[in-house]
Amino acid sequence: MSIMLRTRQLIRRDLARLSNRRCASSNGDDETRYIEEWQATCIRPNSFYELHASSRTYFYSVDLQGRLFLEETSPKNIATSLKSDKFLDFFFSQLRPNKTGKFEEYPFFSPCGKESNYIRPACLPIVFHDLTPSNSLVYAGTLLQKFHPSNLRTSSLSGRIFHRLFPSSPSKKSRMQKSGESYGLIKSSIAGKIAENIFFKDDGGMYYVDDEGEWEVGLLPDDQESVSWGLPSSSI
């Protein structure tokens, strides 16, 4: 089976899941339960967190909706997530790949003064959770990324949809952008709206089409896939 054919099937599967969620809650409940079970396997003994908290070292997780949690938090839901826009904007503006040589099972790092914050996301740490009327994707609390179809990518492993991170000007690169080409996951409810404009052609390619033109939707680079740390994608 070709990569593009499999990706096409995965995207159609995800779109069908989104449609089914509108009709019945059981599918969404099953997926939520699976994600919660995976998150629970990542939690370490309390002694681990207490030991490292004494040196102001903390561990976080980011779910597929972009919600940030202390890793030891259970259960993980909207009530227990960290919600301060000011904190989220600073935390994610400091985000970068973990090159500290410590806690390598946490692929991302966000320093905050003397604090060291390590992050293991379910997919990628940046998740676009809204799309504004002015066509900007929202992540963290209020941070914006201008949407453009040429920056869309899909995963050949999960069928999820992503958007490339790029600065508004060369002098305004984020820590993630300075580390190389990077992407953010588009939350499923927003991805469903975007996917209404994605079509498959006879050549097997995927294209985003609107009144302004047509853009091919390429594959997410292999180094952006979360297979080594994230939520197993083949099971949901």
mmCIF file with all atom_site columns, N, CA and C in Angstrom, residues 32 54 62 97 124 131 135 187 200 215 219 234:
data_model
loop_
_atom_site.group_PDB
_atom_site.id
_atom_site.type_symbol
_atom_site.label_atom_id
_atom_site.label_alt_id
_atom_site.label_comp_id
_atom_site.label_asym_id
_atom_site.label_entity_id
_atom_site.label_seq_id
_atom_site.pdbx_PDB_ins_code
_atom_site.Cartn_x
_atom_site.Cartn_y
_atom_site.Cartn_z
_atom_site.occupancy
_atom_site.B_iso_or_equiv
_atom_site.pdbx_formal_charge
_atom_site.auth_seq_id
_atom_site.auth_comp_id
_atom_site.auth_asym_id
_atom_site.auth_atom_id
_atom_site.pdbx_PDB_model_num
ATOM 1  N N  . THR A 1 32  ? -11.494 9.099  24.481 1.00 0.00 ? 32  THR A N  1
ATOM 2  C CA . THR A 1 32  ? -11.039 9.796  25.681 1.00 0.00 ? 32  THR A CA 1
ATOM 3  C C  . THR A 1 32  ? -10.497 8.817  26.710 1.00 0.00 ? 32  THR A C  1
ATOM 4  N N  . SER A 1 54  ? 12.355  19.649 44.372 1.00 0.00 ? 54  SER A N  1
ATOM 5  C CA . SER A 1 54  ? 13.261  20.323 45.308 1.00 0.00 ? 54  SER A CA 1
ATOM 6  C C  . SER A 1 54  ? 14.341  21.108 44.581 1.00 0.00 ? 54  SER A C  1
ATOM 7  N N  . VAL A 1 62  ? 1.159   17.408 27.361 1.00 0.00 ? 62  VAL A N  1
ATOM 8  C CA . VAL A 1 62  ? 0.233   18.184 26.531 1.00 0.00 ? 62  VAL A CA 1
ATOM 9  C C  . VAL A 1 62  ? -0.650  17.181 25.798 1.00 0.00 ? 62  VAL A C  1
ATOM 10 N N  . PRO A 1 97  ? 13.382  22.112 21.601 1.00 0.00 ? 97  PRO A N  1
ATOM 11 C CA . PRO A 1 97  ? 13.770  20.703 21.767 1.00 0.00 ? 97  PRO A CA 1
ATOM 12 C C  . PRO A 1 97  ? 14.662  20.532 22.990 1.00 0.00 ? 97  PRO A C  1
ATOM 13 N N  . LEU A 1 124 ? 2.595   16.504 19.229 1.00 0.00 ? 124 LEU A N  1
ATOM 14 C CA . LEU A 1 124 ? 3.562   17.597 19.266 1.00 0.00 ? 124 LEU A CA 1
ATOM 15 C C  . LEU A 1 124 ? 3.155   18.567 20.372 1.00 0.00 ? 124 LEU A C  1
ATOM 16 N N  . LEU A 1 131 ? -9.272  28.789 15.355 1.00 0.00 ? 131 LEU A N  1
ATOM 17 C CA . LEU A 1 131 ? -8.974  29.509 14.118 1.00 0.00 ? 131 LEU A CA 1
ATOM 18 C C  . LEU A 1 131 ? -9.804  30.779 14.139 1.00 0.00 ? 131 LEU A C  1
ATOM 19 N N  . ASN A 1 135 ? -8.241  34.468 10.184 1.00 0.00 ? 135 ASN A N  1
ATOM 20 C CA . ASN A 1 135 ? -7.485  33.356 9.606  1.00 0.00 ? 135 ASN A CA 1
ATOM 21 C C  . ASN A 1 135 ? -6.134  33.134 10.282 1.00 0.00 ? 135 ASN A C  1
ATOM 22 N N  . LYS A 1 187 ? -5.920  20.841 16.286 1.00 0.00 ? 187 LYS A N  1
ATOM 23 C CA . LYS A 1 187 ? -6.942  20.149 17.076 1.00 0.00 ? 187 LYS A CA 1
ATOM 24 C C  . LYS A 1 187 ? -8.023  19.579 16.164 1.00 0.00 ? 187 LYS A C  1
ATOM 25 N N  . PHE A 1 200 ? -8.886  14.788 -2.800 1.00 0.00 ? 200 PHE A N  1
ATOM 26 C CA . PHE A 1 200 ? -7.926  13.833 -3.345 1.00 0.00 ? 200 PHE A CA 1
ATOM 27 C C  . PHE A 1 200 ? -8.074  13.798 -4.862 1.00 0.00 ? 200 PHE A C  1
ATOM 28 N N  . TRP A 1 215 ? -3.528  24.218 -3.309 1.00 0.00 ? 215 TRP A N  1
ATOM 29 C CA . TRP A 1 215 ? -2.216  23.927 -2.742 1.00 0.00 ? 215 TRP A CA 1
ATOM 30 C C  . TRP A 1 215 ? -2.129  22.443 -2.396 1.00 0.00 ? 215 TRP A C  1
ATOM 31 N N  . LEU A 1 219 ? 3.361   15.575 3.149  1.00 0.00 ? 219 LEU A N  1
ATOM 32 C CA . LEU A 1 219 ? 3.468   14.732 4.334  1.00 0.00 ? 219 LEU A CA 1
ATOM 33 C C  . LEU A 1 219 ? 4.312   15.404 5.417  1.00 0.00 ? 219 LEU A C  1
ATOM 34 N N  . SER A 1 234 ? -1.952  4.247  16.021 1.00 0.00 ? 234 SER A N  1
ATOM 35 C CA . SER A 1 234 ? -2.644  3.206  15.264 1.00 0.00 ? 234 SER A CA 1
ATOM 36 C C  . SER A 1 234 ? -3.851  2.656  15.994 1.00 0.00 ? 234 SER A C  1
#
